[in-house]
């Protein structure tokens, strides 16, 4: 089974990379971009298990490694 | 003072640290590979600078979950002294031994230069024999040194005198909140800092300002 984890910076955490990307889009002539936050996506392939088990397992992975919950939020999507 | 340096794939300031510890303590320094699960007896354990695991995922994140880490946490709980410099500081925050996180430098640039540091607290063994308020120069070399912590954590750190070092004279190289360059845990036996005191140890380095920190630990242990 497949799953996707999306990790994003929490509100209030500065994102200098997002700011730089925003500036670069502006210099390419894209107008009206009012903010960009850079995040990460992880595509997981898991041996089969129940959906509930998969969610619980991936949540543990996020808490322990995939996200730094001091600065990042995560969301889990089973595909 | 007996000391040990923990090595990871991608550590690159380990030899500088070992040399500094040998010179100052006058004793051989143990090294520990990250796959070990037990630490040798020591008063001070050091996580050196470098780019462990190529900074994959987040700086220090993979190293912070390596086999040796539970032993290091136990040692810290038992009151042994733990110092993390640069990548070592990143590992300590990732491992939960220190609060907060080290983010990409605000400038987005890798910075390699000398900064001025103020010793802002002498609450821990690392600084108790240093001069409070003294401003000294120290090299930095990092891409992710922008310290961040939420408002509540910051209040705790500031209120409890746990900000050991601050960038001074407008030399904050990374956008770190409150100019924070180094912090200690609540007990004061774990210090993480971005600058490299191990690189100002002998005259050939162009200065010996970094010695004071290591000498402070030694004097505290002897006391």
Short mmCIF file of C-alpha atoms in Angstrom, two decimals, chain A residues 8-38:
data_model
loop_
_atom_site.label_atom_id
_atom_site.label_comp_id
_atom_site.label_asym_id
_atom_site.label_seq_id
_atom_site.Cartn_x
_atom_site.Cartn_y
_atom_site.Cartn_z
CA UNK A 8 5.08 21.86 6.41
CA UNK A 9 6.50 24.57 8.63
CA UNK A 10 4.28 25.69 11.49
CA UNK A 11 2.79 29.14 11.39
CA UNK A 12 5.10 31.67 12.96
CA UNK A 13 8.26 29.81 11.94
CA UNK A 14 10.26 31.91 9.52
CA UNK A 15 10.89 30.30 6.14
CA UNK A 16 13.80 32.07 4.42
CA UNK A 17 13.75 29.53 1.57
CA UNK A 18 10.09 30.21 0.89
CA UNK A 19 10.84 33.94 0.89
CA UNK A 20 13.65 33.48 -1.62
CA UNK A 21 11.40 31.42 -3.90
CA UNK A 22 8.70 34.05 -3.61
CA UNK A 23 11.22 36.71 -4.63
CA UNK A 24 12.39 34.64 -7.56
CA UNK A 25 8.84 34.13 -8.84
CA UNK A 26 8.38 37.89 -8.62
CA UNK A 27 11.51 38.46 -10.69
CA UNK A 28 10.17 36.03 -13.31
CA UNK A 29 7.17 38.30 -13.64
CA UNK A 30 4.56 36.25 -11.75
CA UNK A 31 2.37 38.76 -10.01
CA UNK A 32 0.13 38.46 -6.98
CA UNK A 33 2.03 35.68 -5.20
CA UNK A 34 1.33 36.66 -1.62
CA UNK A 35 3.29 33.97 0.17
CA UNK A 36 5.13 30.69 -0.25
CA UNK A 37 6.03 28.17 2.42
CA UNK A 38 8.38 25.38 1.42
#
